[in-house]
CSV table of N, CA and C in Angstrom, one decimal:
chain,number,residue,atom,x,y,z
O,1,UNK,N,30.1,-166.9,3.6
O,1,UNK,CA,28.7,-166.7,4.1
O,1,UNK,C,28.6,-165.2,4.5
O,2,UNK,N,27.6,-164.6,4.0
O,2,UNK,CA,27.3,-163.3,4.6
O,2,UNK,C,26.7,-162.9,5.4
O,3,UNK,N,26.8,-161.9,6.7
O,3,UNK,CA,25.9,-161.8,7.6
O,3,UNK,C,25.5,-160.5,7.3
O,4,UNK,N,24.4,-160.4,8.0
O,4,UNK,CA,23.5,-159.0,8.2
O,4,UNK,C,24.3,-157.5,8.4
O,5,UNK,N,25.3,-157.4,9.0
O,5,UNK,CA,26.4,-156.8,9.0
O,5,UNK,C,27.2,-156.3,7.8
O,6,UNK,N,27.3,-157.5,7.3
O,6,UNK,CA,28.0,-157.3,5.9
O,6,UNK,C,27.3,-156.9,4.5
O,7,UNK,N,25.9,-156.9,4.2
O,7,UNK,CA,25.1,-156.8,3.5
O,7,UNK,C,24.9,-155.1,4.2
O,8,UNK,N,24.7,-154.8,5.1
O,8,UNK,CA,24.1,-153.5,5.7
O,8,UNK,C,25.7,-152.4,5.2
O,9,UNK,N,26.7,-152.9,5.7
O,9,UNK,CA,27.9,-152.4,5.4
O,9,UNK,C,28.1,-152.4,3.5
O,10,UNK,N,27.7,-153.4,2.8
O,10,UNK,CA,27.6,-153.1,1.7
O,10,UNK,C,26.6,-151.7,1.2
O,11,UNK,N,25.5,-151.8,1.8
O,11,UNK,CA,24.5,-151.0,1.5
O,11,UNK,C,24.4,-149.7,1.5
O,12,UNK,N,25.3,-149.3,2.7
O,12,UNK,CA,25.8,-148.0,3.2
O,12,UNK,C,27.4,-147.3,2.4
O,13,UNK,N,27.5,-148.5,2.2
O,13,UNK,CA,29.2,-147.8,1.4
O,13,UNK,C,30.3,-148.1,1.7
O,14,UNK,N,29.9,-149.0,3.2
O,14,UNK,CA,31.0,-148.8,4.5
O,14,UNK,C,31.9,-150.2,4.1
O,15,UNK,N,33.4,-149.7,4.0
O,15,UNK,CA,33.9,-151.4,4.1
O,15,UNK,C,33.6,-152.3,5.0
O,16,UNK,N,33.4,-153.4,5.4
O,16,UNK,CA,33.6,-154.3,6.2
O,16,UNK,C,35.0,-154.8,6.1
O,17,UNK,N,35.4,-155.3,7.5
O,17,UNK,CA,36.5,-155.7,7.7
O,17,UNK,C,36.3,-157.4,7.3
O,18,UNK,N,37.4,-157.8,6.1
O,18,UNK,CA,37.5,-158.8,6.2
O,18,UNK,C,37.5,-160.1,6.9
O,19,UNK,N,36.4,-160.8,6.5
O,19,UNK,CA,36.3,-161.8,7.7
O,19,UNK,C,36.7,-163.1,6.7
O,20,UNK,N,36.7,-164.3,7.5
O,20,UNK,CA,37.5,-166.0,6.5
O,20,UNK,C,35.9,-165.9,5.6
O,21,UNK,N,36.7,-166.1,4.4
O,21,UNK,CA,35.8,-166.9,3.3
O,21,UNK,C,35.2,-165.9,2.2
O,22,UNK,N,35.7,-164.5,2.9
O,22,UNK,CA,35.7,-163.6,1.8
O,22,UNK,C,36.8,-163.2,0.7
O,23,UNK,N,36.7,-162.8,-0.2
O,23,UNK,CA,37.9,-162.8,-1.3
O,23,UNK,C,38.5,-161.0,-0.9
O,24,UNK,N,40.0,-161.5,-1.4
O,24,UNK,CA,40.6,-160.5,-1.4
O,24,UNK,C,40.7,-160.2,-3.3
O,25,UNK,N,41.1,-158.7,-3.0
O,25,UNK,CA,41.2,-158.1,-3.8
O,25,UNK,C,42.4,-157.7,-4.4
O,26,UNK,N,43.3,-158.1,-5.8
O,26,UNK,CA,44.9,-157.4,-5.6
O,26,UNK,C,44.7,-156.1,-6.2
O,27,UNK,N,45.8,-155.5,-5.5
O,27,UNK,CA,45.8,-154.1,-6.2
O,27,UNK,C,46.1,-153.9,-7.2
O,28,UNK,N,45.7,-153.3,-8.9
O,28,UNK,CA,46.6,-152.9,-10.2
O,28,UNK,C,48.3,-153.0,-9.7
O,29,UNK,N,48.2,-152.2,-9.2
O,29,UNK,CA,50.1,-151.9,-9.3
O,29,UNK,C,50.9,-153.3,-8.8
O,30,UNK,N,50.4,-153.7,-7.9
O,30,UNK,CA,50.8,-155.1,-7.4
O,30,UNK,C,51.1,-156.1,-8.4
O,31,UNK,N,52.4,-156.8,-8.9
O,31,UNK,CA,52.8,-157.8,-9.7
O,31,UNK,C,51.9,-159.7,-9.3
O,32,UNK,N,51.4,-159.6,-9.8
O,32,UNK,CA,51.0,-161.3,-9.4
O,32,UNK,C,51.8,-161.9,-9.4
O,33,UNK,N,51.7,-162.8,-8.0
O,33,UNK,CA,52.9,-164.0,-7.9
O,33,UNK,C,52.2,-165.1,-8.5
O,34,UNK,N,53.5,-166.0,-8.3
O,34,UNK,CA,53.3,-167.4,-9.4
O,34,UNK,C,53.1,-167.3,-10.4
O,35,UNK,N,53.0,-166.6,-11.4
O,35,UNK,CA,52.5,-166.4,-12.4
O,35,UNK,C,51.0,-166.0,-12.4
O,36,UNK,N,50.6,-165.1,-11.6
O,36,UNK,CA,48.8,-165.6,-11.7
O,36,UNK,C,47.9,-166.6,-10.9
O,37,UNK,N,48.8,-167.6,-10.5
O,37,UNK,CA,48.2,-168.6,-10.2
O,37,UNK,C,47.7,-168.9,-8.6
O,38,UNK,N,48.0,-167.5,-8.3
O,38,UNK,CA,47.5,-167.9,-7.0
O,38,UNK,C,49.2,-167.8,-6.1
O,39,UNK,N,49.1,-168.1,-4.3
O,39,UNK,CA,50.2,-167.9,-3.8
O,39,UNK,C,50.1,-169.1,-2.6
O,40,UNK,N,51.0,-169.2,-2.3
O,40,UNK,CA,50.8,-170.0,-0.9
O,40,UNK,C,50.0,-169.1,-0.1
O,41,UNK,N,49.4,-168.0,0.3
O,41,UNK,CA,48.6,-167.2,1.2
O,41,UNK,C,49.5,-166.7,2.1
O,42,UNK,N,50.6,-166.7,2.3
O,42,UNK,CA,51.2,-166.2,3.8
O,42,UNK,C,50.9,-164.3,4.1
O,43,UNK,N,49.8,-163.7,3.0
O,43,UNK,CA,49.6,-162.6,3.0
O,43,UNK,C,51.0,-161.6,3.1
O,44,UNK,N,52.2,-162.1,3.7
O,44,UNK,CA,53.5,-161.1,3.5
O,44,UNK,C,53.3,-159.8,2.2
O,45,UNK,N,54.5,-158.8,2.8
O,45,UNK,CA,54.9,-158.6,1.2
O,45,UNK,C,54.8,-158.7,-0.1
O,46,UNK,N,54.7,-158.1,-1.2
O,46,UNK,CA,54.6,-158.3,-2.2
O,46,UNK,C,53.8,-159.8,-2.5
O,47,UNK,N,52.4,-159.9,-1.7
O,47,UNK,CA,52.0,-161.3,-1.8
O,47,UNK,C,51.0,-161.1,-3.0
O,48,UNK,N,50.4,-159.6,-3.4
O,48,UNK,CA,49.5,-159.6,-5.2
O,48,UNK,C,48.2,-159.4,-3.8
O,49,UNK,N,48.6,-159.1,-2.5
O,49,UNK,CA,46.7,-159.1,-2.1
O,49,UNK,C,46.8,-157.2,-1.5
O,50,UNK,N,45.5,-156.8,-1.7
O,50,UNK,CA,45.4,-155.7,-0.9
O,50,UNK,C,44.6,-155.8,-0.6
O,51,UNK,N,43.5,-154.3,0.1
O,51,UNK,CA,42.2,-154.2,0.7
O,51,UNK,C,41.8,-153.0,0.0
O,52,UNK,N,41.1,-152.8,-1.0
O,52,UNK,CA,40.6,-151.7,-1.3
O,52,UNK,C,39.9,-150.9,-0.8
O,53,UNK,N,40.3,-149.4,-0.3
O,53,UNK,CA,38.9,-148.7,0.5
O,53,UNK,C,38.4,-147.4,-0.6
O,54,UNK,N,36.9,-147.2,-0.7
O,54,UNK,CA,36.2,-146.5,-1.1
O,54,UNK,C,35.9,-145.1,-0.7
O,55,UNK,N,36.4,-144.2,-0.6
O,55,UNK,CA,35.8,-142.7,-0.2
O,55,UNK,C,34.6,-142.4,-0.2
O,56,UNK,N,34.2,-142.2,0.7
O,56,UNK,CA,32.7,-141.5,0.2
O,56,UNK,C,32.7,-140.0,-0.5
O,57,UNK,N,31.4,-140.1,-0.9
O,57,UNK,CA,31.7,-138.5,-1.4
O,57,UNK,C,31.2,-137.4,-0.3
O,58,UNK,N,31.7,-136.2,-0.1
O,58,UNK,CA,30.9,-135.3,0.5
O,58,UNK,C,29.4,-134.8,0.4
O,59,UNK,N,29.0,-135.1,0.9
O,59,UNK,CA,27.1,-134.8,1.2
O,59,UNK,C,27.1,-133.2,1.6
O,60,UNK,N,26.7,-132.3,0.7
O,60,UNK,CA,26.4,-130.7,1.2
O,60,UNK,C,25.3,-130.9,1.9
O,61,UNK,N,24.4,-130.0,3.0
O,61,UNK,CA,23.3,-129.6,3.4
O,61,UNK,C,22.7,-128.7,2.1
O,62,UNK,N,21.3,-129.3,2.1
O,62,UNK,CA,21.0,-128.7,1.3
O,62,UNK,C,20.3,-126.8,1.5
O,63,UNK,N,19.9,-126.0,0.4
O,63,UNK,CA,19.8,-124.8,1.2
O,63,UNK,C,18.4,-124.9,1.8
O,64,UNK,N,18.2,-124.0,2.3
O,64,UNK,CA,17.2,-123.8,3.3
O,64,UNK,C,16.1,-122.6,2.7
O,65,UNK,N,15.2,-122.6,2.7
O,65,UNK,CA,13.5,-121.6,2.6
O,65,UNK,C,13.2,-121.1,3.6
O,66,UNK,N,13.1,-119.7,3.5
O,66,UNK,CA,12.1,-118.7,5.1
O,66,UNK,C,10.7,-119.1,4.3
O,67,UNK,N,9.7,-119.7,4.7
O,67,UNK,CA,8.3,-119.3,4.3
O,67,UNK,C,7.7,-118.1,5.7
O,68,UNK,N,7.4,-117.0,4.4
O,68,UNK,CA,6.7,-115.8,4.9
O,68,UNK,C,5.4,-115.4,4.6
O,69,UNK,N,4.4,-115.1,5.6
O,69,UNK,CA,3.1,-114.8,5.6
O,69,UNK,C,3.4,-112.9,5.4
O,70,UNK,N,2.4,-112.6,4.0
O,70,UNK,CA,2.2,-111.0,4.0
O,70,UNK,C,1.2,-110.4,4.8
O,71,UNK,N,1.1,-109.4,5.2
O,71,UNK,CA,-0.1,-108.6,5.7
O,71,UNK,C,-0.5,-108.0,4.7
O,72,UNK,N,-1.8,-108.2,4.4
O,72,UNK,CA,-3.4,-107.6,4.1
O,72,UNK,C,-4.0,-106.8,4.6
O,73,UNK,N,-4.9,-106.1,4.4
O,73,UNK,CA,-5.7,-105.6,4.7
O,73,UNK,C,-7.1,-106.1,4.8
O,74,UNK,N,-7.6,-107.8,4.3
O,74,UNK,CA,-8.6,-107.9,4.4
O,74,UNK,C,-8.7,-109.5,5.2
O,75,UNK,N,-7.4,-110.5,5.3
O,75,UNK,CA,-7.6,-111.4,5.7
O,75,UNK,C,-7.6,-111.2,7.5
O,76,UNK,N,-8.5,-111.6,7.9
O,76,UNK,CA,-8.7,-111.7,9.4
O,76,UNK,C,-7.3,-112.7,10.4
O,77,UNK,N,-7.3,-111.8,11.7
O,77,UNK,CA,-5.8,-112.6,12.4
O,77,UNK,C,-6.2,-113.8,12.9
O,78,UNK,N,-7.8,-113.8,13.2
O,78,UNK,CA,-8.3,-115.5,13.2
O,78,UNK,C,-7.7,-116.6,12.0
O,79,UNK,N,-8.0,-116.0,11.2
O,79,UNK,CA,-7.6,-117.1,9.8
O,79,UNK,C,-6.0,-117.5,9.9
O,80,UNK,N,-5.3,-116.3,9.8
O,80,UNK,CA,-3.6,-116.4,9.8
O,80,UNK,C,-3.1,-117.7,10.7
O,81,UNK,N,-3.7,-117.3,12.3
O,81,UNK,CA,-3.6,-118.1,13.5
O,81,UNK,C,-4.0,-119.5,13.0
O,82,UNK,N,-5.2,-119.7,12.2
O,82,UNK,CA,-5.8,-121.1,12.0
O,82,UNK,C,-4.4,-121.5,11.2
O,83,UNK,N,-4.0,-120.8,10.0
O,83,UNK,CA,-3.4,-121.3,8.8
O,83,UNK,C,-1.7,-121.8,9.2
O,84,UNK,N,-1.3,-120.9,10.8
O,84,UNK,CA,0.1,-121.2,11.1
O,84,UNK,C,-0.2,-122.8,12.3
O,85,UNK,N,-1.6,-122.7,12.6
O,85,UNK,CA,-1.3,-123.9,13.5
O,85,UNK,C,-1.8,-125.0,12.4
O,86,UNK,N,-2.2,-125.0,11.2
O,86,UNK,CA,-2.2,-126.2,10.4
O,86,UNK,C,-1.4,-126.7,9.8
O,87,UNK,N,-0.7,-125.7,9.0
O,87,UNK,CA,0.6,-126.2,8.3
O,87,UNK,C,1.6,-126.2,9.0
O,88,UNK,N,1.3,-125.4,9.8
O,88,UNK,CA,3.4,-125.3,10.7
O,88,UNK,C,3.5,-125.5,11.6
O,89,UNK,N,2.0,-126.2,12.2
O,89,UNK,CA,2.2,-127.5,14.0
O,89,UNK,C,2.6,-126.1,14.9
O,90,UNK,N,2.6,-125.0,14.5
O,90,UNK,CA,2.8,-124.0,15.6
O,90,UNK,C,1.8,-124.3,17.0
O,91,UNK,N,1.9,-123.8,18.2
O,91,UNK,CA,1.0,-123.9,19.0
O,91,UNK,C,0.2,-122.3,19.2
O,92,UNK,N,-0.3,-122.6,20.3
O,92,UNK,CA,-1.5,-121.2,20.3
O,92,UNK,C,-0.7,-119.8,20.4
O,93,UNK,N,0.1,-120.0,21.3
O,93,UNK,CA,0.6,-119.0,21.5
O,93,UNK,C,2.0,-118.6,20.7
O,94,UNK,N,2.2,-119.2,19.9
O,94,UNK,CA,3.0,-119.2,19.0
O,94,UNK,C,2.6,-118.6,17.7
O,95,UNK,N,1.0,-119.2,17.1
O,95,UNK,CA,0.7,-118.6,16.0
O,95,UNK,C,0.0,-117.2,16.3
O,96,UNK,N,0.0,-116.9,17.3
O,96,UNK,CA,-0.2,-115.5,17.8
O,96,UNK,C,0.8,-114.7,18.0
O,97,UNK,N,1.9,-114.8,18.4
O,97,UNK,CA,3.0,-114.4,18.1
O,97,UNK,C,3.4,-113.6,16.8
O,98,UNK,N,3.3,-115.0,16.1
O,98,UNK,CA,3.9,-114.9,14.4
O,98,UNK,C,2.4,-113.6,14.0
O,99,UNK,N,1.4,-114.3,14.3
O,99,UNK,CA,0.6,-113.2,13.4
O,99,UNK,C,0.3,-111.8,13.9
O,100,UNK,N,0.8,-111.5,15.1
O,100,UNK,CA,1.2,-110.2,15.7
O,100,UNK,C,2.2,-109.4,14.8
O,101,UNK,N,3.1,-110.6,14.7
O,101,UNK,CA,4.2,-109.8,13.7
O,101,UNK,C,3.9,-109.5,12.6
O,102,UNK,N,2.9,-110.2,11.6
O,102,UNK,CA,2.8,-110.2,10.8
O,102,UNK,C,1.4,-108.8,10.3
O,103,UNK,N,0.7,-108.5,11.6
O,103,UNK,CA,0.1,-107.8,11.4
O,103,UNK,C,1.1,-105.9,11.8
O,104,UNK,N,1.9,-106.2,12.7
O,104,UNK,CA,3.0,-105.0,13.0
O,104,UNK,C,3.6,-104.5,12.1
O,105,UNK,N,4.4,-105.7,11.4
O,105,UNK,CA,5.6,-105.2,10.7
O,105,UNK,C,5.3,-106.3,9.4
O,106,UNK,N,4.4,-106.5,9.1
O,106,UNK,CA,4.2,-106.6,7.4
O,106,UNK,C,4.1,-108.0,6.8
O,107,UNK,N,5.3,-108.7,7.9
O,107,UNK,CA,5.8,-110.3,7.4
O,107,UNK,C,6.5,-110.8,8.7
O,108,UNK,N,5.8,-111.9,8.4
O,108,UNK,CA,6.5,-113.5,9.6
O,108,UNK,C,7.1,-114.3,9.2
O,109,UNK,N,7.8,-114.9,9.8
O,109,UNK,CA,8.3,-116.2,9.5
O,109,UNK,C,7.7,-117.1,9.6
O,110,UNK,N,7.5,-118.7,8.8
O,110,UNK,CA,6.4,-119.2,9.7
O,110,UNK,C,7.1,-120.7,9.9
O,111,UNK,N,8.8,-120.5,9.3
O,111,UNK,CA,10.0,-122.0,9.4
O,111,UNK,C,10.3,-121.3,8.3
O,112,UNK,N,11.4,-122.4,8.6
O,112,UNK,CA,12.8,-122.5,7.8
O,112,UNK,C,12.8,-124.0,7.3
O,113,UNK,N,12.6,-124.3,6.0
O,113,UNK,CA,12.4,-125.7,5.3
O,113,UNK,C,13.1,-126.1,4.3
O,114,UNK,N,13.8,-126.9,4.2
O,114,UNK,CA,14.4,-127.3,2.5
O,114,UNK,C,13.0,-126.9,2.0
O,115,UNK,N,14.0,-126.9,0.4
O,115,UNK,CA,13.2,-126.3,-1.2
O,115,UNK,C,11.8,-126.7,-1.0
O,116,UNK,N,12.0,-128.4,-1.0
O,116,UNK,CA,10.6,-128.6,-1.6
O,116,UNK,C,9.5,-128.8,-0.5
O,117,UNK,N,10.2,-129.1,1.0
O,117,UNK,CA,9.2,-128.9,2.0
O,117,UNK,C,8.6,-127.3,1.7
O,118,UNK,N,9.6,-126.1,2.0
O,118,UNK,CA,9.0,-124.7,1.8
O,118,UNK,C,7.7,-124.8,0.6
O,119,UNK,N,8.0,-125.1,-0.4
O,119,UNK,CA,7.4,-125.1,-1.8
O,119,UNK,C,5.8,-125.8,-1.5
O,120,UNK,N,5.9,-126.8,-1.4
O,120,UNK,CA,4.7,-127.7,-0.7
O,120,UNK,C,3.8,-126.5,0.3
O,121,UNK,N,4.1,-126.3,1.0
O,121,UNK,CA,3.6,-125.3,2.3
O,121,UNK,C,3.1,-123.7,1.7
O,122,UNK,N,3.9,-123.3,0.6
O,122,UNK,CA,3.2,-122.2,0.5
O,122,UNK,C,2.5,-122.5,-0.5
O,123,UNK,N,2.4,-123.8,-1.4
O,123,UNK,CA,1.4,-124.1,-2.1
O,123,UNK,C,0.3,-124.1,-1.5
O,124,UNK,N,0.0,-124.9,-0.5
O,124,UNK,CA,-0.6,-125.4,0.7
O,124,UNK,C,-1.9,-124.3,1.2
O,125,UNK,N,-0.8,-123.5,1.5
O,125,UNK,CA,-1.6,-121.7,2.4
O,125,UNK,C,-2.0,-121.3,1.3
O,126,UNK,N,-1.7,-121.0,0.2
O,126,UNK,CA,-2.5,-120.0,-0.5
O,126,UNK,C,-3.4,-121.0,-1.6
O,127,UNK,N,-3.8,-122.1,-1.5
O,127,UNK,CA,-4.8,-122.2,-1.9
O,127,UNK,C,-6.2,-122.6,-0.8
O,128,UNK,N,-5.3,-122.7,0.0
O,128,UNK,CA,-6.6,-122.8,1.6
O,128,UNK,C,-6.8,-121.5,1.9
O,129,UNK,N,-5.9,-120.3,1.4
O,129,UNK,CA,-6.7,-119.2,1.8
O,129,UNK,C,-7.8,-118.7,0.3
O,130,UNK,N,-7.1,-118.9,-0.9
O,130,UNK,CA,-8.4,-118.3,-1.8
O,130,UNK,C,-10.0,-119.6,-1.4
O,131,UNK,N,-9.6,-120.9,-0.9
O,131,UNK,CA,-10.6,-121.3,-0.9
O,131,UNK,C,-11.7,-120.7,0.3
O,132,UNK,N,-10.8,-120.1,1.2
O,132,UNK,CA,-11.7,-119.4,2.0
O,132,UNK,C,-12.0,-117.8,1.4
O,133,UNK,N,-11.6,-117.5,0.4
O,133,UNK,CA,-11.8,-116.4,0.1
O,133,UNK,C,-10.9,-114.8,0.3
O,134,UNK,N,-9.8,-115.7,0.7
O,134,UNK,CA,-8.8,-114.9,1.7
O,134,UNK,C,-7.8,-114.4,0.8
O,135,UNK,N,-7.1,-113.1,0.6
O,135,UNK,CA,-5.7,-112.7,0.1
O,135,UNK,C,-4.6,-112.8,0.3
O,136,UNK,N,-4.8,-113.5,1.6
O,136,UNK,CA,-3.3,-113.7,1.9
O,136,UNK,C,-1.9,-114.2,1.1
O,137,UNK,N,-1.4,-114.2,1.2
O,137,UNK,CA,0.1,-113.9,0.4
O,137,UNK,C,1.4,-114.8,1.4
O,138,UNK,N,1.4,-115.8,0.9
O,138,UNK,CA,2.9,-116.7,1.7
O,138,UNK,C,3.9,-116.6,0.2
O,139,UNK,N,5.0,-116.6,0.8
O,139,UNK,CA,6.4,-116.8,-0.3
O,139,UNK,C,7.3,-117.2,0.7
O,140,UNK,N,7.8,-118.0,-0.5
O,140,UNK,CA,9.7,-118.2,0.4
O,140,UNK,C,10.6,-117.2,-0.3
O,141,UNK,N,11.6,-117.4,1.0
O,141,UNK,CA,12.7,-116.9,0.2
O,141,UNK,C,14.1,-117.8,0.5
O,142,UNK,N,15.1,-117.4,0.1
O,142,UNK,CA,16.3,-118.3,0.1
O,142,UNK,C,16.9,-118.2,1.9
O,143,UNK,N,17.3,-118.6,2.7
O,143,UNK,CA,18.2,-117.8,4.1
O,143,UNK,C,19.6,-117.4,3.6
C-alpha cells in the first residue's frame, strides 16, 4: 500500500525508505540464489537483494539580466517614475532614485531577472512608452 509520502518521494526523485510490502530490487552484479527462485528472505549476505539509490543531477542557477532604462532627451521623469513603479513594484521613493540616476548618468538599473522574466519586462516598457509616445529605451544586459 502506498502512502502520500511515498508517491510525493516518488515524485521528487527522493528514495523512500523501504517499508513491508514493498519490493526489493537485486542488484545486476549480485548472483540469484536458488536458482532464481526466490530465497528464504533472511536478507543476509549474498541474499540477490539490494536498494538502489538514484543521484540527482546538479540544477545550475540560471543566468541573471540587468534591465536598464536609457536617458532621453524627450521622455519626461514623471513617465520613467510611473513606468519603474508599474513594472518593477518599485516604491516612490525608489523610482525616484533610479530615475535620478538615470537622468545623471545615462542608465539605471531597474532589477536583476532570469532571461525570460528580464525579456517580458523590457518588452513591456517599451511598448507602454511608444504607446504613450515616449522614446524611451530599456535593454538587458547579461550580469
Amino acid at each position: 500500500m502506498s502512502t502520500e509520502r511515498d508517491r510525493l518521494d516518488v515524485f521528487w526523485g527522493r528514495n523512500a525508505p523501504l517499508r513491508a510490502g514493498r519490493e526489493r530490487v537485486r542488484s545486476a552484479k549480485e548472483p540469484q540464489k536458488n536458482g532464481g527462485q526466490g530465497g528464504d528472505g533472511d536478507g543476509g549476505p549474498g541474499s540477490g537483494t539490494a536498494l538502489i539509490t538514484r543521484t540527482r543531477p546538479q540544477t545550475r542557477r540560471p543566468h541573471m539580466y540587468r534591465v536598464l532604462l536609457l536617458n532621453d532627451d524627450y521622455t519626461t521623469q514623471e513617465f520613467v517614475v510611473v513606468v519603474l513603479r508599474r513594472y518593477f513594484n518599485k516604491s516612490l521613493e525608489e523610482a525616484t532614485r533610479i530615475m535620478l540616476l538615470v537622468h545623471n548618468h545615462g542608465v539605471g538599473e531597474c532589477g536583476v531577472f532570469t532571461y525570460e522574466v528580464a525579456e517580458t519586462k523590457v518588452t513591456q516598457v517599451m511598448e507602454f512608452a511608444r504607446r504613450h509616445q515616449h522614446p524611451l529605451q530599456c535593454i538587458m544586459e547579461k550580469k
